[in-house]
PDB file of N, CA and C in Angstrom:
ATOM      1  N   MET A  22      90.373  17.812 153.980  1.00  0.00           N
ATOM      2  CA  MET A  22      90.052  17.567 152.586  1.00  0.00           C
ATOM      3  C   MET A  22      89.833  16.075 152.387  1.00  0.00           C
ATOM      4  N   SER A  23      88.861  15.711 151.644  1.00  0.00           N
ATOM      5  CA  SER A  23      88.583  14.300 151.404  1.00  0.00           C
ATOM      6  C   SER A  23      89.470  13.771 150.298  1.00  0.00           C
ATOM      7  N   SER A  24      89.626  12.484 150.292  1.00  0.00           N
ATOM      8  CA  SER A  24      90.421  11.856 149.239  1.00  0.00           C
ATOM      9  C   SER A  24      89.625  11.831 147.945  1.00  0.00           C
ATOM     10  N   GLY A  25      90.303  11.630 146.837  1.00  0.00           N
ATOM     11  CA  GLY A  25      89.647  11.545 145.537  1.00  0.00           C
ATOM     12  C   GLY A  25      88.627  10.426 145.472  1.00  0.00           C
ATOM     13  N   ASP A  26      88.813   9.390 146.303  1.00  0.00           N
ATOM     14  CA  ASP A  26      87.884   8.261 146.316  1.00  0.00           C
ATOM     15  C   ASP A  26      86.516   8.660 146.853  1.00  0.00           C
ATOM     16  N   ASP A  27      86.447   9.743 147.631  1.00  0.00           N
ATOM     17  CA  ASP A  27      85.192  10.188 148.220  1.00  0.00           C
ATOM     18  C   ASP A  27      84.378  11.052 147.264  1.00  0.00           C
ATOM     19  N   LEU A  28      84.947  11.410 146.119  1.00  0.00           N
ATOM     20  CA  LEU A  28      84.285  12.311 145.187  1.00  0.00           C
ATOM     21  C   LEU A  28      83.437  11.528 144.196  1.00  0.00           C
ATOM     22  N   ASN A  29      82.230  12.021 143.964  1.00  0.00           N
ATOM     23  CA  ASN A  29      81.392  11.375 142.965  1.00  0.00           C
ATOM     24  C   ASN A  29      81.545  12.099 141.629  1.00  0.00           C
ATOM     25  N   GLU A  30      80.839  11.631 140.637  1.00  0.00           N
ATOM     26  CA  GLU A  30      80.939  12.195 139.287  1.00  0.00           C
ATOM     27  C   GLU A  30      80.572  13.681 139.257  1.00  0.00           C
ATOM     28  N   ASN A  31      79.582  14.064 140.024  1.00  0.00           N
ATOM     29  CA  ASN A  31      79.173  15.472 140.071  1.00  0.00           C
ATOM     30  C   ASN A  31      80.240  16.345 140.721  1.00  0.00           C
ATOM     31  N   ASP A  32      80.866  15.834 141.777  1.00  0.00           N
ATOM     32  CA  ASP A  32      81.952  16.570 142.424  1.00  0.00           C
ATOM     33  C   ASP A  32      83.101  16.777 141.441  1.00  0.00           C
ATOM     34  N   LEU A  33      83.456  15.729 140.731  1.00  0.00           N
ATOM     35  CA  LEU A  33      84.555  15.814 139.771  1.00  0.00           C
ATOM     36  C   LEU A  33      84.238  16.793 138.647  1.00  0.00           C
ATOM     37  N   TRP A  34      82.975  16.808 138.202  1.00  0.00           N
ATOM     38  CA  TRP A  34      82.564  17.764 137.170  1.00  0.00           C
ATOM     39  C   TRP A  34      82.719  19.183 137.682  1.00  0.00           C
ATOM     40  N   GLN A  35      82.284  19.437 138.925  1.00  0.00           N
ATOM     41  CA  GLN A  35      82.375  20.776 139.504  1.00  0.00           C
ATOM     42  C   GLN A  35      83.831  21.204 139.657  1.00  0.00           C
ATOM     43  N   ILE A  36      84.699  20.315 140.083  1.00  0.00           N
ATOM     44  CA  ILE A  36      86.129  20.620 140.201  1.00  0.00           C
ATOM     45  C   ILE A  36      86.709  20.947 138.830  1.00  0.00           C
ATOM     46  N   LYS A  37      86.358  20.151 137.826  1.00  0.00           N
ATOM     47  CA  LYS A  37      86.856  20.399 136.468  1.00  0.00           C
ATOM     48  C   LYS A  37      86.382  21.754 135.960  1.00  0.00           C
ATOM     49  N   SER A  38      85.120  22.081 136.205  1.00  0.00           N
ATOM     50  CA  SER A  38      84.563  23.362 135.785  1.00  0.00           C
ATOM     51  C   SER A  38      85.346  24.522 136.395  1.00  0.00           C
ATOM     52  N   GLY A  39      85.573  24.463 137.689  1.00  0.00           N
ATOM     53  CA  GLY A  39      86.331  25.507 138.365  1.00  0.00           C
ATOM     54  C   GLY A  39      87.757  25.607 137.880  1.00  0.00           C
ATOM     55  N   THR A  40      88.366  24.464 137.607  1.00  0.00           N
ATOM     56  CA  THR A  40      89.747  24.448 137.134  1.00  0.00           C
ATOM     57  C   THR A  40      89.870  25.077 135.758  1.00  0.00           C
ATOM     58  N   VAL A  41      88.943  24.768 134.863  1.00  0.00           N
ATOM     59  CA  VAL A  41      88.967  25.345 133.517  1.00  0.00           C
ATOM     60  C   VAL A  41      88.877  26.866 133.590  1.00  0.00           C
ATOM     61  N   VAL A  42      87.964  27.377 134.408  1.00  0.00           N
ATOM     62  CA  VAL A  42      87.788  28.825 134.533  1.00  0.00           C
ATOM     63  C   VAL A  42      89.014  29.455 135.188  1.00  0.00           C
ATOM     64  N   TRP A  43      89.560  28.820 136.217  1.00  0.00           N
ATOM     65  CA  TRP A  43      90.755  29.327 136.897  1.00  0.00           C
ATOM     66  C   TRP A  43      91.936  29.397 135.923  1.00  0.00           C
ATOM     67  N   GLU A  44      92.132  28.336 135.135  1.00  0.00           N
ATOM     68  CA  GLU A  44      93.232  28.323 134.169  1.00  0.00           C
ATOM     69  C   GLU A  44      93.058  29.408 133.107  1.00  0.00           C
ATOM     70  N   PHE A  45      91.820  29.629 132.668  1.00  0.00           N
ATOM     71  CA  PHE A  45      91.537  30.686 131.694  1.00  0.00           C
ATOM     72  C   PHE A  45      91.899  32.049 132.284  1.00  0.00           C
ATOM     73  N   GLY A  46      91.497  32.282 133.524  1.00  0.00           N
ATOM     74  CA  GLY A  46      91.823  33.545 134.189  1.00  0.00           C
ATOM     75  C   GLY A  46      93.326  33.736 134.335  1.00  0.00           C
ATOM     76  N   LYS A  47      94.040  32.691 134.727  1.00  0.00           N
ATOM     77  CA  LYS A  47      95.497  32.787 134.870  1.00  0.00           C
ATOM     78  C   LYS A  47      96.160  33.048 133.524  1.00  0.00           C
ATOM     79  N   ALA A  48      95.690  32.392 132.464  1.00  0.00           N
ATOM     80  CA  ALA A  48      96.258  32.596 131.129  1.00  0.00           C
ATOM     81  C   ALA A  48      96.016  34.026 130.653  1.00  0.00           C
ATOM     82  N   LEU A  49      94.813  34.563 130.890  1.00  0.00           N
ATOM     83  CA  LEU A  49      94.540  35.950 130.509  1.00  0.00           C
ATOM     84  C   LEU A  49      95.399  36.924 131.301  1.00  0.00           C
ATOM     85  N   THR A  50      95.611  36.648 132.579  1.00  0.00           N
ATOM     86  CA  THR A  50      96.472  37.499 133.397  1.00  0.00           C
ATOM     87  C   THR A  50      97.888  37.526 132.840  1.00  0.00           C
ATOM     88  N   ALA A  51      98.420  36.375 132.485  1.00  0.00           N
ATOM     89  CA  ALA A  51      99.778  36.309 131.920  1.00  0.00           C
ATOM     90  C   ALA A  51      99.861  37.084 130.613  1.00  0.00           C
ATOM     91  N   LEU A  52      98.854  36.944 129.763  1.00  0.00           N
ATOM     92  CA  LEU A  52      98.836  37.701 128.510  1.00  0.00           C
ATOM     93  C   LEU A  52      98.713  39.200 128.768  1.00  0.00           C
ATOM     94  N   HIS A  53      97.872  39.570 129.721  1.00  0.00           N
ATOM     95  CA  HIS A  53      97.702  40.982 130.072  1.00  0.00           C
ATOM     96  C   HIS A  53      99.032  41.582 130.540  1.00  0.00           C
ATOM     97  N   GLU A  54      99.728  40.845 131.391  1.00  0.00           N
ATOM     98  CA  GLU A  54     100.992  41.339 131.945  1.00  0.00           C
ATOM     99  C   GLU A  54     102.105  41.414 130.902  1.00  0.00           C
ATOM    100  N   SER A  55     102.008  40.638 129.834  1.00  0.00           N
ATOM    101  CA  SER A  55     103.050  40.643 128.809  1.00  0.00           C
ATOM    102  C   SER A  55     102.614  41.366 127.537  1.00  0.00           C
ATOM    103  N   ASN A  56     101.479  42.042 127.583  1.00  0.00           N
ATOM    104  CA  ASN A  56     100.928  42.705 126.402  1.00  0.00           C
ATOM    105  C   ASN A  56     101.905  43.756 125.861  1.00  0.00           C
ATOM    106  N   PRO A  57     102.395  43.579 124.623  1.00  0.00           N
ATOM    107  CA  PRO A  57     103.342  44.552 124.061  1.00  0.00           C
ATOM    108  C   PRO A  57     102.662  45.807 123.505  1.00  0.00           C
ATOM    109  N   TRP A  58     101.335  45.849 123.516  1.00  0.00           N
ATOM    110  CA  TRP A  58     100.589  46.993 122.985  1.00  0.00           C
ATOM    111  C   TRP A  58      99.749  47.622 124.102  1.00  0.00           C
ATOM    112  N   PRO A  59     100.327  48.518 124.895  1.00  0.00           N
ATOM    113  CA  PRO A  59      99.582  49.094 126.015  1.00  0.00           C
ATOM    114  C   PRO A  59      98.335  49.879 125.583  1.00  0.00           C
ATOM    115  N   ASP A  60      98.297  50.342 124.349  1.00  0.00           N
ATOM    116  CA  ASP A  60      97.122  51.062 123.866  1.00  0.00           C
ATOM    117  C   ASP A  60      96.032  50.116 123.360  1.00  0.00           C
ATOM    118  N   PHE A  61      96.290  48.817 123.385  1.00  0.00           N
ATOM    119  CA  PHE A  61      95.326  47.810 122.945  1.00  0.00           C
ATOM    120  C   PHE A  61      95.111  46.831 124.101  1.00  0.00           C
ATOM    121  N   PRO A  62      94.236  47.197 125.053  1.00  0.00           N
ATOM    122  CA  PRO A  62      94.057  46.336 126.228  1.00  0.00           C
ATOM    123  C   PRO A  62      93.498  44.962 125.852  1.00  0.00           C
ATOM    124  N   LEU A  63      93.982  43.973 126.530  1.00  0.00           N
ATOM    125  CA  LEU A  63      93.611  42.582 126.244  1.00  0.00           C
ATOM    126  C   LEU A  63      92.167  42.256 126.618  1.00  0.00           C
ATOM    127  N   LEU A  64      91.717  42.714 127.769  1.00  0.00           N
ATOM    128  CA  LEU A  64      90.445  42.234 128.306  1.00  0.00           C
ATOM    129  C   LEU A  64      89.247  42.460 127.381  1.00  0.00           C
ATOM    130  N   PRO A  65      89.059  43.640 126.791  1.00  0.00           N
ATOM    131  CA  PRO A  65      87.909  43.793 125.887  1.00  0.00           C
ATOM    132  C   PRO A  65      87.943  42.821 124.711  1.00  0.00           C
ATOM    133  N   SER A  66      89.124  42.636 124.152  1.00  0.00           N
ATOM    134  CA  SER A  66      89.272  41.707 123.037  1.00  0.00           C
ATOM    135  C   SER A  66      89.018  40.269 123.485  1.00  0.00           C
ATOM    136  N   ALA A  67      89.537  39.922 124.647  1.00  0.00           N
ATOM    137  CA  ALA A  67      89.360  38.556 125.158  1.00  0.00           C
ATOM    138  C   ALA A  67      87.896  38.270 125.463  1.00  0.00           C
ATOM    139  N   MET A  68      87.197  39.232 126.049  1.00  0.00           N
ATOM    140  CA  MET A  68      85.789  39.024 126.366  1.00  0.00           C
ATOM    141  C   MET A  68      84.961  38.892 125.086  1.00  0.00           C
ATOM    142  N   SER A  69      85.299  39.687 124.085  1.00  0.00           N
ATOM    143  CA  SER A  69      84.606  39.576 122.802  1.00  0.00           C
ATOM    144  C   SER A  69      84.879  38.214 122.157  1.00  0.00           C
ATOM    145  N   SER A  70      86.125  37.777 122.224  1.00  0.00           N
ATOM    146  CA  SER A  70      86.474  36.462 121.665  1.00  0.00           C
ATOM    147  C   SER A  70      85.784  35.339 122.429  1.00  0.00           C
ATOM    148  N   LEU A  71      85.718  35.471 123.758  1.00  0.00           N
ATOM    149  CA  LEU A  71      85.018  34.463 124.561  1.00  0.00           C
ATOM    150  C   LEU A  71      83.554  34.388 124.150  1.00  0.00           C
ATOM    151  N   MET A  72      82.933  35.542 123.987  1.00  0.00           N
ATOM    152  CA  MET A  72      81.528  35.581 123.588  1.00  0.00           C
ATOM    153  C   MET A  72      81.336  34.874 122.246  1.00  0.00           C
ATOM    154  N   THR A  73      82.205  35.145 121.277  1.00  0.00           N
ATOM    155  CA  THR A  73      82.033  34.515 119.969  1.00  0.00           C
ATOM    156  C   THR A  73      82.326  33.018 120.026  1.00  0.00           C
ATOM    157  N   GLU A  74      83.282  32.611 120.866  1.00  0.00           N
ATOM    158  CA  GLU A  74      83.553  31.177 121.020  1.00  0.00           C
ATOM    159  C   GLU A  74      82.350  30.470 121.640  1.00  0.00           C
ATOM    160  N   LEU A  75      81.727  31.110 122.622  1.00  0.00           N
ATOM    161  CA  LEU A  75      80.529  30.518 123.223  1.00  0.00           C
ATOM    162  C   LEU A  75      79.419  30.383 122.188  1.00  0.00           C
ATOM    163  N   TRP A  76      79.219  31.435 121.403  1.00  0.00           N
ATOM    164  CA  TRP A  76      78.212  31.414 120.324  1.00  0.00           C
ATOM    165  C   TRP A  76      78.547  30.304 119.326  1.00  0.00           C
ATOM    166  N   ASP A  77      79.796  30.246 118.885  1.00  0.00           N
ATOM    167  CA  ASP A  77      80.217  29.244 117.901  1.00  0.00           C
ATOM    168  C   ASP A  77      80.090  27.818 118.428  1.00  0.00           C
ATOM    169  N   ASN A  78      80.113  27.671 119.760  1.00  0.00           N
ATOM    170  CA  ASN A  78      80.011  26.342 120.358  1.00  0.00           C
ATOM    171  C   ASN A  78      78.612  26.010 120.857  1.00  0.00           C
ATOM    172  N   GLY A  79      77.619  26.773 120.395  1.00  0.00           N
ATOM    173  CA  GLY A  79      76.238  26.366 120.604  1.00  0.00           C
ATOM    174  C   GLY A  79      75.458  27.056 121.705  1.00  0.00           C
ATOM    175  N   PHE A  80      76.078  27.971 122.443  1.00  0.00           N
ATOM    176  CA  PHE A  80      75.299  28.721 123.424  1.00  0.00           C
ATOM    177  C   PHE A  80      74.475  29.767 122.690  1.00  0.00           C
ATOM    178  N   SER A  81      73.284  30.041 123.184  1.00  0.00           N
ATOM    179  CA  SER A  81      72.417  31.024 122.536  1.00  0.00           C
ATOM    180  C   SER A  81      72.817  32.441 122.941  1.00  0.00           C
ATOM    181  N   GLN A  82      72.356  33.406 122.149  1.00  0.00           N
ATOM    182  CA  GLN A  82      72.593  34.804 122.499  1.00  0.00           C
ATOM    183  C   GLN A  82      72.018  35.104 123.878  1.00  0.00           C
ATOM    184  N   SER A  83      70.837  34.594 124.151  1.00  0.00           N
ATOM    185  CA  SER A  83      70.202  34.842 125.453  1.00  0.00           C
ATOM    186  C   SER A  83      71.021  34.245 126.590  1.00  0.00           C
ATOM    187  N   GLU A  84      71.489  33.014 126.424  1.00  0.00           N
ATOM    188  CA  GLU A  84      72.299  32.382 127.470  1.00  0.00           C
ATOM    189  C   GLU A  84      73.574  33.181 127.735  1.00  0.00           C
ATOM    190  N   ILE A  85      74.230  33.607 126.671  1.00  0.00           N
ATOM    191  CA  ILE A  85      75.481  34.370 126.810  1.00  0.00           C
ATOM    192  C   ILE A  85      75.206  35.711 127.484  1.00  0.00           C
ATOM    193  N   ARG A  86      74.208  36.427 127.002  1.00  0.00           N
ATOM    194  CA  ARG A  86      73.873  37.740 127.563  1.00  0.00           C
ATOM    195  C   ARG A  86      73.515  37.615 129.039  1.00  0.00           C
ATOM    196  N   GLU A  87      72.664  36.654 129.381  1.00  0.00           N
ATOM    197  CA  GLU A  87      72.250  36.473 130.772  1.00  0.00           C
ATOM    198  C   GLU A  87      73.435  36.111 131.661  1.00  0.00           C
ATOM    199  N   ALA A  88      74.351  35.307 131.151  1.00  0.00           N
ATOM    200  CA  ALA A  88      75.527  34.930 131.937  1.00  0.00           C
ATOM    201  C   ALA A  88      76.433  36.136 132.189  1.00  0.00           C
ATOM    202  N   PHE A  89      76.680  36.933 131.150  1.00  0.00           N
ATOM    203  CA  PHE A  89      77.517  38.117 131.312  1.00  0.00           C
ATOM    204  C   PHE A  89      76.844  39.117 132.248  1.00  0.00           C
ATOM    205  N   GLU A  90      75.549  39.364 132.050  1.00  0.00           N
ATOM    206  CA  GLU A  90      74.830  40.319 132.892  1.00  0.00           C
ATOM    207  C   GLU A  90      74.766  39.838 134.338  1.00  0.00           C
ATOM    208  N   GLY A  91      74.567  38.551 134.536  1.00  0.00           N
ATOM    209  CA  GLY A  91      74.541  37.999 135.884  1.00  0.00           C
ATOM    210  C   GLY A  91      75.888  38.134 136.579  1.00  0.00           C
ATOM    211  N   ALA A  92      76.954  37.886 135.837  1.00  0.00           N
ATOM    212  CA  ALA A  92      78.296  38.026 136.407  1.00  0.00           C
ATOM    213  C   ALA A  92      78.566  39.479 136.789  1.00  0.00           C
ATOM    214  N   LEU A  93      78.172  40.399 135.920  1.00  0.00           N
ATOM    215  CA  LEU A  93      78.361  41.826 136.223  1.00  0.00           C
ATOM    216  C   LEU A  93      77.548  42.244 137.443  1.00  0.00           C
ATOM    217  N   ALA A  94      76.332  41.746 137.559  1.00  0.00           N
ATOM    218  CA  ALA A  94      75.484  42.089 138.700  1.00  0.00           C
ATOM    219  C   ALA A  94      76.068  41.554 140.012  1.00  0.00           C
ATOM    220  N   HIS A  95      76.759  40.428 139.954  1.00  0.00           N
ATOM    221  CA  HIS A  95      77.330  39.803 141.145  1.00  0.00           C
ATOM    222  C   HIS A  95      78.666  40.445 141.543  1.00  0.00           C
ATOM    223  N   MET A  96      79.315  41.147 140.630  1.00  0.00           N
ATOM    224  CA  MET A  96      80.653  41.673 140.862  1.00  0.00           C
ATOM    225  C   MET A  96      80.764  42.583 142.086  1.00  0.00           C
ATOM    226  N   PRO A  97      79.862  43.559 142.296  1.00  0.00           N
ATOM    227  CA  PRO A  97      80.018  44.428 143.466  1.00  0.00           C
ATOM    228  C   PRO A  97      80.035  43.668 144.796  1.00  0.00           C
ATOM    229  N   ALA A  98      79.183  42.680 144.943  1.00  0.00           N
ATOM    230  CA  ALA A  98      79.168  41.902 146.187  1.00  0.00           C
ATOM    231  C   ALA A  98      80.448  41.083 146.321  1.00  0.00           C
ATOM    232  N   TYR A  99      80.907  40.498 145.240  1.00  0.00           N
ATOM    233  CA  TYR A  99      82.117  39.680 145.290  1.00  0.00           C
ATOM    234  C   TYR A  99      83.334  40.540 145.608  1.00  0.00           C
ATOM    235  N   ALA A 100      83.402  41.722 144.994  1.00  0.00           N
ATOM    236  CA  ALA A 100      84.561  42.600 145.166  1.00  0.00           C
ATOM    237  C   ALA A 100      84.518  43.381 146.483  1.00  0.00           C
ATOM    238  N   ALA A 101      83.391  43.357 147.157  1.00  0.00           N
ATOM    239  CA  ALA A 101      83.237  44.023 148.457  1.00  0.00           C
ATOM    240  C   ALA A 101      83.691  45.476 148.419  1.00  0.00           C
ATOM    241  N   GLY A 102      83.331  46.177 147.353  1.00  0.00           N
ATOM    242  CA  GLY A 102      83.630  47.600 147.252  1.00  0.00           C
ATOM    243  C   GLY A 102      85.017  47.935 146.756  1.00  0.00           C
ATOM    244  N   GLU A 103      85.858  46.960 146.554  1.00  0.00           N
ATOM    245  CA  GLU A 103      87.214  47.197 146.066  1.00  0.00           C
ATOM    246  C   GLU A 103      87.222  47.243 144.552  1.00  0.00           C
ATOM    247  N   GLU A 104      87.983  48.153 143.979  1.00  0.00           N
ATOM    248  CA  GLU A 104      88.095  48.249 142.516  1.00  0.00           C
ATOM    249  C   GLU A 104      88.964  47.127 141.953  1.00  0.00           C
ATOM    250  N   ARG A 105      90.008  46.754 142.683  1.00  0.00           N
ATOM    251  CA  ARG A 105      90.954  45.742 142.203  1.00  0.00           C
ATOM    252  C   ARG A 105      91.399  44.889 143.376  1.00  0.00           C
ATOM    253  N   ARG A 106      91.591  43.602 143.131  1.00  0.00           N
ATOM    254  CA  ARG A 106      92.136  42.716 144.171  1.00  0.00           C
ATOM    255  C   ARG A 106      93.633  43.000 144.279  1.00  0.00           C
ATOM    256  N   THR A 107      94.082  43.159 145.509  1.00  0.00           N
ATOM    257  CA  THR A 107      95.515  43.429 145.710  1.00  0.00           C
ATOM    258  C   THR A 107      96.191  42.298 146.418  1.00  0.00           C
TER     259      THR A 107
END
């Protein structure tokens, strides 16, 4: 692993981007695991809230839709046929 001194501005941006998404995923997992309403799953609500936050923060409907659809299209290859990571 290289030292922080070897990283340029673009590298640091990419690390920050990954960290933000990783932290969001970990926070959703913790909320999912502590959900006191088993009949009200967290993920659909969280995804809807994420979509509206993206819209409210200036992303277009097309950008949001394409990002969600692209992520869904990539999921089978990433998951390698597994329904859930164990």
